[in-house]
Amino acid sequence: MNQKYIVANWKMNGVWSQNSSFIQTLKQSITQFPEGVSVVICPPYPYLMQAKGLLDNSVIAHGAQNVSHQDNGAWTGEVSASMLQDLACTYAIVGHSERRAYYHEDDATIAAKAVKLLDKGIQPIICVGESLAQKQSGETQVVITAQLSALIAGIATKHWSNIVIAYEPIWSIGTGLLPSLTDIEDTCAHIQAFAQQHLGHTCSVLYGGSVKADNATSMANLPHVDGFLVGGASLDPAAFAAIIQAYI
Ligand code: PGA
């Protein structure tokens, strides 16, 4: 059975005082964690140190939302994998559709970022997903296959046991729109079958896009969904705790 993950992507949200109360409340409300489920909070870079302090001695991990594809040097505004390692990050999201759309990150860059993370022992959570137009023209699996093929070309096969894939239909992110349960299951199964065929093993596949407390349980029951990447609902500790409860 694949490891399950519930990952909070705070995006560019949060302030120091709010983050503390969020994390304290979450720690108090989740006293029991099911076996085989990892919970990860990904705040903006400036709050990683704060999250590290608040989550010390907790089973909740902290991770970054991005990383540079370079090691160090004249890359103004960038943050390297070794800096994330210094901050004890164990995970980092890469290739989110907002990074792909607004910062023009392509699959080769995303693969390079994942390699930098893996070199430092940080697990990449790599996002893939189709646009609404691609969904409407029935191209979802073709698009995902192309994204995964490009990633496999850039990341050595031996590393893939440490990679988590997040399937995030772009049109579902922040919109309240969801694919049908059948479509979610089929696409996540497709990703696992692709991994099995090309890597010789499956990998954890998360679903992301408008995950809320009231829809998490039905998706958590899908056989090929190994958890969630949660945006909006991860900003409310009660809502995020309720999503974690879907696995308890
Ligand atoms: P959402 O975002 O849960 O707000 O739809 C998910 C994401 O962007 O990872």
PDB file of C-alpha atoms and ligand atoms in Angstrom:
ATOM      1  CA  MET A   1       0.000   0.000   0.000  1.00  0.00           C
ATOM      2  CA  ASN A   2       1.316   3.466  -0.877  1.00  0.00           C
ATOM      3  CA  GLN A   3       2.052   5.987   1.851  1.00  0.00           C
ATOM      4  CA  LYS A   4      -0.761   8.544   2.214  1.00  0.00           C
ATOM      5  CA  TYR A   5      -0.162  12.288   2.456  1.00  0.00           C
ATOM      6  CA  ILE A   6      -2.292  15.247   3.388  1.00  0.00           C
ATOM      7  CA  VAL A   7      -0.455  18.386   2.363  1.00  0.00           C
ATOM      8  CA  ALA A   8      -1.422  21.985   3.150  1.00  0.00           C
ATOM      9  CA  ASN A   9      -0.373  24.433   0.449  1.00  0.00           C
ATOM     10  CA  TRP A  10      -0.819  27.827   2.077  1.00  0.00           C
ATOM     11  CA  LYS A  11       0.318  29.614  -1.104  1.00  0.00           C
ATOM     12  CA  MET A  12       1.048  33.314  -0.398  1.00  0.00           C
ATOM     13  CA  ASN A  13      -1.055  33.450   2.752  1.00  0.00           C
ATOM     14  CA  GLY A  14      -0.330  33.716   6.456  1.00  0.00           C
ATOM     15  CA  VAL A  15       1.188  36.097   8.958  1.00  0.00           C
ATOM     16  CA  TRP A  16       3.302  35.223  11.978  1.00  0.00           C
ATOM     17  CA  SER A  17       0.548  35.453  14.620  1.00  0.00           C
ATOM     18  CA  GLN A  18      -2.022  33.622  12.528  1.00  0.00           C
ATOM     19  CA  ASN A  19       0.433  30.826  11.669  1.00  0.00           C
ATOM     20  CA  SER A  20       1.148  30.159  15.349  1.00  0.00           C
ATOM     21  CA  SER A  21      -2.480  29.893  16.285  1.00  0.00           C
ATOM     22  CA  PHE A  22      -3.188  27.748  13.211  1.00  0.00           C
ATOM     23  CA  ILE A  23      -0.480  25.244  14.082  1.00  0.00           C
ATOM     24  CA  GLN A  24      -1.316  25.172  17.818  1.00  0.00           C
ATOM     25  CA  THR A  25      -5.001  24.600  17.045  1.00  0.00           C
ATOM     26  CA  LEU A  26      -4.228  21.879  14.527  1.00  0.00           C
ATOM     27  CA  LYS A  27      -1.905  20.082  16.935  1.00  0.00           C
ATOM     28  CA  GLN A  28      -4.615  20.150  19.611  1.00  0.00           C
ATOM     29  CA  SER A  29      -7.408  19.001  17.335  1.00  0.00           C
ATOM     30  CA  ILE A  30      -5.528  16.062  15.795  1.00  0.00           C
ATOM     31  CA  THR A  31      -4.412  13.854  18.614  1.00  0.00           C
ATOM     32  CA  GLN A  32      -4.508  10.591  16.737  1.00  0.00           C
ATOM     33  CA  PHE A  33      -2.753  10.048  13.413  1.00  0.00           C
ATOM     34  CA  PRO A  34      -3.520   6.954  11.422  1.00  0.00           C
ATOM     35  CA  GLU A  35      -0.652   4.646  10.439  1.00  0.00           C
ATOM     36  CA  GLY A  36       0.819   5.357   7.063  1.00  0.00           C
ATOM     37  CA  VAL A  37      -0.498   8.925   6.786  1.00  0.00           C
ATOM     38  CA  SER A  38       1.889  11.900   6.682  1.00  0.00           C
ATOM     39  CA  VAL A  39       0.599  15.415   7.290  1.00  0.00           C
ATOM     40  CA  VAL A  40       2.680  18.248   5.835  1.00  0.00           C
ATOM     41  CA  ILE A  41       2.282  22.016   6.119  1.00  0.00           C
ATOM     42  CA  CYS A  42       3.840  24.140   3.375  1.00  0.00           C
ATOM     43  CA  PRO A  43       3.886  27.809   4.443  1.00  0.00           C
ATOM     44  CA  PRO A  44       5.583  30.588   2.455  1.00  0.00           C
ATOM     45  CA  TYR A  45       9.421  30.557   2.690  1.00  0.00           C
ATOM     46  CA  PRO A  46       9.703  33.252   5.415  1.00  0.00           C
ATOM     47  CA  TYR A  47       7.646  31.137   7.814  1.00  0.00           C
ATOM     48  CA  LEU A  48       9.446  27.821   7.375  1.00  0.00           C
ATOM     49  CA  MET A  49      11.625  28.501  10.419  1.00  0.00           C
ATOM     50  CA  GLN A  50       8.538  29.385  12.445  1.00  0.00           C
ATOM     51  CA  ALA A  51       6.786  26.193  11.301  1.00  0.00           C
ATOM     52  CA  LYS A  52       9.892  24.160  12.142  1.00  0.00           C
ATOM     53  CA  GLY A  53       9.895  25.529  15.696  1.00  0.00           C
ATOM     54  CA  LEU A  54       6.185  24.980  16.216  1.00  0.00           C
ATOM     55  CA  LEU A  55       6.251  21.473  14.761  1.00  0.00           C
ATOM     56  CA  ASP A  56       9.343  20.185  16.580  1.00  0.00           C
ATOM     57  CA  ASN A  57       8.443  16.945  18.373  1.00  0.00           C
ATOM     58  CA  SER A  58       5.235  16.713  16.375  1.00  0.00           C
ATOM     59  CA  VAL A  59       4.279  14.140  13.765  1.00  0.00           C
ATOM     60  CA  ILE A  60       3.319  16.978  11.409  1.00  0.00           C
ATOM     61  CA  ALA A  61       6.076  17.850   8.933  1.00  0.00           C
ATOM     62  CA  HIS A  62       6.805  21.130   7.191  1.00  0.00           C
ATOM     63  CA  GLY A  63       7.711  21.675   3.571  1.00  0.00           C
ATOM     64  CA  ALA A  64       8.297  24.390   0.980  1.00  0.00           C
ATOM     65  CA  GLN A  65       6.117  25.423  -1.947  1.00  0.00           C
ATOM     66  CA  ASN A  66       8.972  25.728  -4.422  1.00  0.00           C
ATOM     67  CA  VAL A  67      12.770  25.541  -4.784  1.00  0.00           C
ATOM     68  CA  SER A  68      15.401  26.857  -7.161  1.00  0.00           C
ATOM     69  CA  HIS A  69      16.698  24.654  -9.961  1.00  0.00           C
ATOM     70  CA  GLN A  70      20.194  26.040  -9.191  1.00  0.00           C
ATOM     71  CA  ASP A  71      22.578  25.263  -6.310  1.00  0.00           C
ATOM     72  CA  ASN A  72      23.668  28.786  -5.320  1.00  0.00           C
ATOM     73  CA  GLY A  73      24.988  32.050  -6.736  1.00  0.00           C
ATOM     74  CA  ALA A  74      23.525  35.033  -8.571  1.00  0.00           C
ATOM     75  CA  TRP A  75      19.859  34.019  -8.626  1.00  0.00           C
ATOM     76  CA  THR A  76      18.164  36.962  -6.936  1.00  0.00           C
ATOM     77  CA  GLY A  77      15.059  35.990  -5.019  1.00  0.00           C
ATOM     78  CA  GLU A  78      15.630  32.243  -5.279  1.00  0.00           C
ATOM     79  CA  VAL A  79      15.908  29.684  -2.467  1.00  0.00           C
ATOM     80  CA  SER A  80      18.051  26.572  -2.881  1.00  0.00           C
ATOM     81  CA  ALA A  81      17.466  22.980  -1.821  1.00  0.00           C
ATOM     82  CA  SER A  82      20.388  23.192   0.633  1.00  0.00           C
ATOM     83  CA  MET A  83      18.693  26.188   2.306  1.00  0.00           C
ATOM     84  CA  LEU A  84      15.510  24.126   2.636  1.00  0.00           C
ATOM     85  CA  GLN A  85      17.613  21.326   4.082  1.00  0.00           C
ATOM     86  CA  ASP A  86      19.015  23.814   6.635  1.00  0.00           C
ATOM     87  CA  LEU A  87      15.427  24.561   7.625  1.00  0.00           C
ATOM     88  CA  ALA A  88      14.786  20.831   8.092  1.00  0.00           C
ATOM     89  CA  CYS A  89      12.202  20.689   5.313  1.00  0.00           C
ATOM     90  CA  THR A  90      11.382  17.134   4.412  1.00  0.00           C
ATOM     91  CA  TYR A  91       9.083  17.962   1.476  1.00  0.00           C
ATOM     92  CA  ALA A  92       8.716  20.587  -1.233  1.00  0.00           C
ATOM     93  CA  ILE A  93       5.971  21.103  -3.788  1.00  0.00           C
ATOM     94  CA  VAL A  94       7.268  21.603  -7.331  1.00  0.00           C
ATOM     95  CA  GLY A  95       5.538  22.227 -10.623  1.00  0.00           C
ATOM     96  CA  HIS A  96       2.328  23.636  -9.181  1.00  0.00           C
ATOM     97  CA  SER A  97       0.141  24.894 -12.033  1.00  0.00           C
ATOM     98  CA  GLU A  98       0.459  28.450 -10.667  1.00  0.00           C
ATOM     99  CA  ARG A  99       4.258  28.145 -11.058  1.00  0.00           C
ATOM    100  CA  ARG A 100       3.810  26.650 -14.515  1.00  0.00           C
ATOM    101  CA  ALA A 101       1.371  29.386 -15.614  1.00  0.00           C
ATOM    102  CA  TYR A 102       2.737  32.550 -13.961  1.00  0.00           C
ATOM    103  CA  TYR A 103       6.470  31.748 -13.869  1.00  0.00           C
ATOM    104  CA  HIS A 104       6.628  29.724 -17.076  1.00  0.00           C
ATOM    105  CA  GLU A 105       8.115  26.652 -15.439  1.00  0.00           C
ATOM    106  CA  ASP A 106       8.310  23.766 -17.883  1.00  0.00           C
ATOM    107  CA  ASP A 107       8.685  20.050 -17.196  1.00  0.00           C
ATOM    108  CA  ALA A 108      12.481  20.162 -17.679  1.00  0.00           C
ATOM    109  CA  THR A 109      12.828  22.918 -15.049  1.00  0.00           C
ATOM    110  CA  ILE A 110      10.468  21.093 -12.720  1.00  0.00           C
ATOM    111  CA  ALA A 111      12.496  17.884 -13.123  1.00  0.00           C
ATOM    112  CA  ALA A 112      15.704  19.855 -12.395  1.00  0.00           C
ATOM    113  CA  LYS A 113      14.136  21.259  -9.216  1.00  0.00           C
ATOM    114  CA  ALA A 114      13.081  17.781  -8.128  1.00  0.00           C
ATOM    115  CA  VAL A 115      16.634  16.507  -8.650  1.00  0.00           C
ATOM    116  CA  LYS A 116      18.054  19.321  -6.471  1.00  0.00           C
ATOM    117  CA  LEU A 117      15.597  18.368  -3.725  1.00  0.00           C
ATOM    118  CA  LEU A 118      16.319  14.648  -3.978  1.00  0.00           C
ATOM    119  CA  ASP A 119      20.062  15.348  -3.742  1.00  0.00           C
ATOM    120  CA  LYS A 120      19.394  16.942  -0.349  1.00  0.00           C
ATOM    121  CA  GLY A 121      17.078  14.203   0.871  1.00  0.00           C
ATOM    122  CA  ILE A 122      13.921  16.297   0.441  1.00  0.00           C
ATOM    123  CA  GLN A 123      10.866  14.583  -1.045  1.00  0.00           C
ATOM    124  CA  PRO A 124       9.391  16.407  -4.048  1.00  0.00           C
ATOM    125  CA  ILE A 125       5.619  16.584  -4.417  1.00  0.00           C
ATOM    126  CA  ILE A 126       5.315  17.112  -8.166  1.00  0.00           C
ATOM    127  CA  CYS A 127       2.075  18.520  -9.581  1.00  0.00           C
ATOM    128  CA  VAL A 128       0.560  17.513 -12.892  1.00  0.00           C
ATOM    129  CA  GLY A 129      -2.852  18.279 -14.359  1.00  0.00           C
ATOM    130  CA  GLU A 130      -4.865  19.352 -17.359  1.00  0.00           C
ATOM    131  CA  SER A 131      -6.571  22.615 -18.323  1.00  0.00           C
ATOM    132  CA  LEU A 132     -10.320  22.911 -18.785  1.00  0.00           C
ATOM    133  CA  ALA A 133      -9.975  22.930 -22.587  1.00  0.00           C
ATOM    134  CA  GLN A 134      -7.873  19.760 -22.438  1.00  0.00           C
ATOM    135  CA  LYS A 135     -10.412  18.136 -20.130  1.00  0.00           C
ATOM    136  CA  GLN A 136     -13.269  19.098 -22.431  1.00  0.00           C
ATOM    137  CA  SER A 137     -11.531  17.620 -25.433  1.00  0.00           C
ATOM    138  CA  GLY A 138     -10.921  14.349 -23.583  1.00  0.00           C
ATOM    139  CA  GLU A 139      -7.153  14.809 -23.422  1.00  0.00           C
ATOM    140  CA  THR A 140      -6.621  14.479 -19.667  1.00  0.00           C
ATOM    141  CA  GLN A 141      -4.660  11.238 -19.733  1.00  0.00           C
ATOM    142  CA  VAL A 142      -2.660  12.270 -22.817  1.00  0.00           C
ATOM    143  CA  VAL A 143      -1.600  15.503 -21.089  1.00  0.00           C
ATOM    144  CA  ILE A 144      -0.668  13.710 -17.875  1.00  0.00           C
ATOM    145  CA  THR A 145       1.278  11.064 -19.772  1.00  0.00           C
ATOM    146  CA  ALA A 146       3.259  13.781 -21.581  1.00  0.00           C
ATOM    147  CA  GLN A 147       4.027  15.562 -18.293  1.00  0.00           C
ATOM    148  CA  LEU A 148       5.116  12.337 -16.589  1.00  0.00           C
ATOM    149  CA  SER A 149       7.222  11.264 -19.573  1.00  0.00           C
ATOM    150  CA  ALA A 150       9.069  14.583 -19.539  1.00  0.00           C
ATOM    151  CA  LEU A 151       9.644  14.249 -15.779  1.00  0.00           C
ATOM    152  CA  ILE A 152      10.930  10.707 -16.123  1.00  0.00           C
ATOM    153  CA  ALA A 153      13.363  11.907 -18.795  1.00  0.00           C
ATOM    154  CA  GLY A 154      14.825  14.398 -16.298  1.00  0.00           C
ATOM    155  CA  ILE A 155      14.831  12.392 -13.055  1.00  0.00           C
ATOM    156  CA  ALA A 156      16.780   9.133 -12.681  1.00  0.00           C
ATOM    157  CA  THR A 157      14.568   6.083 -12.197  1.00  0.00           C
ATOM    158  CA  LYS A 158      16.261   5.196  -8.896  1.00  0.00           C
ATOM    159  CA  HIS A 159      14.896   8.401  -7.309  1.00  0.00           C
ATOM    160  CA  TRP A 160      11.250   7.756  -8.036  1.00  0.00           C
ATOM    161  CA  SER A 161      10.540   5.824  -4.860  1.00  0.00           C
ATOM    162  CA  ASN A 162      10.942   9.178  -3.063  1.00  0.00           C
ATOM    163  CA  ILE A 163       8.610  11.175  -5.304  1.00  0.00           C
ATOM    164  CA  VAL A 164       4.963  11.959  -4.665  1.00  0.00           C
ATOM    165  CA  ILE A 165       2.725  12.977  -7.573  1.00  0.00           C
ATOM    166  CA  ALA A 166      -0.181  15.369  -7.050  1.00  0.00           C
ATOM    167  CA  TYR A 167      -2.875  15.226  -9.707  1.00  0.00           C
ATOM    168  CA  GLU A 168      -4.388  18.702  -9.805  1.00  0.00           C
ATOM    169  CA  PRO A 169      -6.792  19.552 -12.631  1.00  0.00           C
ATOM    170  CA  ILE A 170      -6.032  23.241 -13.237  1.00  0.00           C
ATOM    171  CA  TRP A 171      -9.722  24.082 -13.652  1.00  0.00           C
ATOM    172  CA  SER A 172     -10.521  22.631 -10.231  1.00  0.00           C
ATOM    173  CA  ILE A 173      -7.994  24.702  -8.262  1.00  0.00           C
ATOM    174  CA  GLY A 174      -9.730  27.334  -6.164  1.00  0.00           C
ATOM    175  CA  THR A 175     -12.966  27.078  -8.147  1.00  0.00           C
ATOM    176  CA  GLY A 176     -15.092  24.656  -6.143  1.00  0.00           C
ATOM    177  CA  LEU A 177     -15.395  22.524  -9.291  1.00  0.00           C
ATOM    178  CA  LEU A 178     -14.425  18.873  -9.019  1.00  0.00           C
ATOM    179  CA  PRO A 179     -14.012  16.057 -11.523  1.00  0.00           C
ATOM    180  CA  SER A 180     -16.397  13.168 -10.955  1.00  0.00           C
ATOM    181  CA  LEU A 181     -15.175  10.536  -8.515  1.00  0.00           C
ATOM    182  CA  THR A 182     -14.827   8.181 -11.475  1.00  0.00           C
ATOM    183  CA  ASP A 183     -12.633  10.659 -13.333  1.00  0.00           C
ATOM    184  CA  ILE A 184     -10.450  11.250 -10.255  1.00  0.00           C
ATOM    185  CA  GLU A 185     -10.053   7.523  -9.698  1.00  0.00           C
ATOM    186  CA  ASP A 186      -9.346   6.832 -13.387  1.00  0.00           C
ATOM    187  CA  THR A 187      -6.708   9.555 -13.665  1.00  0.00           C
ATOM    188  CA  CYS A 188      -4.948   8.599 -10.427  1.00  0.00           C
ATOM    189  CA  ALA A 189      -5.040   4.938 -11.524  1.00  0.00           C
ATOM    190  CA  HIS A 190      -3.580   6.008 -14.879  1.00  0.00           C
ATOM    191  CA  ILE A 191      -0.677   7.757 -13.099  1.00  0.00           C
ATOM    192  CA  GLN A 192      -0.001   4.692 -10.963  1.00  0.00           C
ATOM    193  CA  ALA A 193      -0.142   2.404 -13.997  1.00  0.00           C
ATOM    194  CA  PHE A 194       2.290   4.704 -15.824  1.00  0.00           C
ATOM    195  CA  ALA A 195       4.672   4.552 -12.842  1.00  0.00           C
ATOM    196  CA  GLN A 196       4.359   0.781 -12.637  1.00  0.00           C
ATOM    197  CA  GLN A 197       5.119   0.415 -16.330  1.00  0.00           C
ATOM    198  CA  HIS A 198       8.058   2.835 -16.482  1.00  0.00           C
ATOM    199  CA  LEU A 199       9.549   2.515 -13.002  1.00  0.00           C
ATOM    200  CA  GLY A 200       8.549  -0.962 -11.931  1.00  0.00           C
ATOM    201  CA  HIS A 201       6.618   0.331  -8.908  1.00  0.00           C
ATOM    202  CA  THR A 202       3.704   2.635  -8.187  1.00  0.00           C
ATOM    203  CA  CYS A 203       4.055   5.912  -6.332  1.00  0.00           C
ATOM    204  CA  SER A 204       1.786   7.861  -4.022  1.00  0.00           C
ATOM    205  CA  VAL A 205      -0.697   9.909  -6.044  1.00  0.00           C
ATOM    206  CA  LEU A 206      -2.529  12.737  -4.318  1.00  0.00           C
ATOM    207  CA  TYR A 207      -5.581  14.561  -5.591  1.00  0.00           C
ATOM    208  CA  GLY A 208      -5.660  18.365  -5.389  1.00  0.00           C
ATOM    209  CA  GLY A 209      -8.266  20.905  -6.425  1.00  0.00           C
ATOM    210  CA  SER A 210     -11.150  22.189  -4.261  1.00  0.00           C
ATOM    211  CA  VAL A 211     -10.676  19.522  -1.586  1.00  0.00           C
ATOM    212  CA  LYS A 212     -12.919  20.422   1.362  1.00  0.00           C
ATOM    213  CA  ALA A 213     -14.048  18.765   4.570  1.00  0.00           C
ATOM    214  CA  ASP A 214     -17.330  17.710   2.960  1.00  0.00           C
ATOM    215  CA  ASN A 215     -15.869  16.026  -0.123  1.00  0.00           C
ATOM    216  CA  ALA A 216     -12.669  14.514   1.330  1.00  0.00           C
ATOM    217  CA  THR A 217     -14.155  11.276   2.656  1.00  0.00           C
ATOM    218  CA  SER A 218     -15.594  10.109  -0.660  1.00  0.00           C
ATOM    219  CA  MET A 219     -12.286  10.807  -2.404  1.00  0.00           C
ATOM    220  CA  ALA A 220     -10.243   9.210   0.401  1.00  0.00           C
ATOM    221  CA  ASN A 221     -12.146   5.986  -0.274  1.00  0.00           C
ATOM    222  CA  LEU A 222     -10.996   5.819  -3.899  1.00  0.00           C
ATOM    223  CA  PRO A 223      -8.455   2.988  -4.235  1.00  0.00           C
ATOM    224  CA  HIS A 224      -5.868   4.950  -6.257  1.00  0.00           C
ATOM    225  CA  VAL A 225      -6.038   8.241  -4.335  1.00  0.00           C
ATOM    226  CA  ASP A 226      -3.281   8.390  -1.699  1.00  0.00           C
ATOM    227  CA  GLY A 227      -4.218  11.681  -0.077  1.00  0.00           C
ATOM    228  CA  PHE A 228      -4.704  15.339  -0.863  1.00  0.00           C
ATOM    229  CA  LEU A 229      -2.923  18.558  -1.720  1.00  0.00           C
ATOM    230  CA  VAL A 230      -5.135  21.205  -0.164  1.00  0.00           C
ATOM    231  CA  GLY A 231      -5.076  24.935  -0.901  1.00  0.00           C
ATOM    232  CA  GLY A 232      -7.955  27.111   0.343  1.00  0.00           C
ATOM    233  CA  ALA A 233      -9.279  24.686   2.962  1.00  0.00           C
ATOM    234  CA  SER A 234      -5.791  24.334   4.470  1.00  0.00           C
ATOM    235  CA  LEU A 235      -5.992  27.931   5.722  1.00  0.00           C
ATOM    236  CA  ASP A 236      -8.629  27.015   8.297  1.00  0.00           C
ATOM    237  CA  PRO A 237      -7.364  24.616  10.990  1.00  0.00           C
ATOM    238  CA  ALA A 238     -10.837  23.137  11.580  1.00  0.00           C
ATOM    239  CA  ALA A 239     -11.380  22.478   7.869  1.00  0.00           C
ATOM    240  CA  PHE A 240      -7.885  21.036   7.455  1.00  0.00           C
ATOM    241  CA  ALA A 241      -8.307  18.840  10.551  1.00  0.00           C
ATOM    242  CA  ALA A 242     -11.609  17.574   9.131  1.00  0.00           C
ATOM    243  CA  ILE A 243      -9.842  16.629   5.882  1.00  0.00           C
ATOM    244  CA  ILE A 244      -7.223  14.709   7.883  1.00  0.00           C
ATOM    245  CA  GLN A 245     -10.120  12.969   9.682  1.00  0.00           C
ATOM    246  CA  ALA A 246     -11.145  11.488   6.330  1.00  0.00           C
ATOM    247  CA  TYR A 247      -8.211   9.080   6.827  1.00  0.00           C
ATOM    248  CA  ILE A 248      -8.864   8.290  10.490  1.00  0.00           C
TER     249      ILE A 248
HETATM  250  P1  PGA B   1      -7.504  24.551  -3.698  1.00  0.00           P
HETATM  251  O1  PGA B   1      -5.980  24.576  -4.198  1.00  0.00           O
HETATM  252  O2  PGA B   1      -7.610  23.472  -2.667  1.00  0.00           O
HETATM  253  O3  PGA B   1      -7.734  25.922  -3.141  1.00  0.00           O
HETATM  254  O4  PGA B   1      -8.348  24.278  -4.899  1.00  0.00           O
HETATM  255  C1  PGA B   1      -5.262  23.384  -4.373  1.00  0.00           C
HETATM  256  C2  PGA B   1      -3.858  23.705  -4.838  1.00  0.00           C
HETATM  257  O5  PGA B   1      -3.669  24.674  -5.568  1.00  0.00           O
HETATM  258  O6  PGA B   1      -2.905  22.980  -4.493  1.00  0.00           O
END
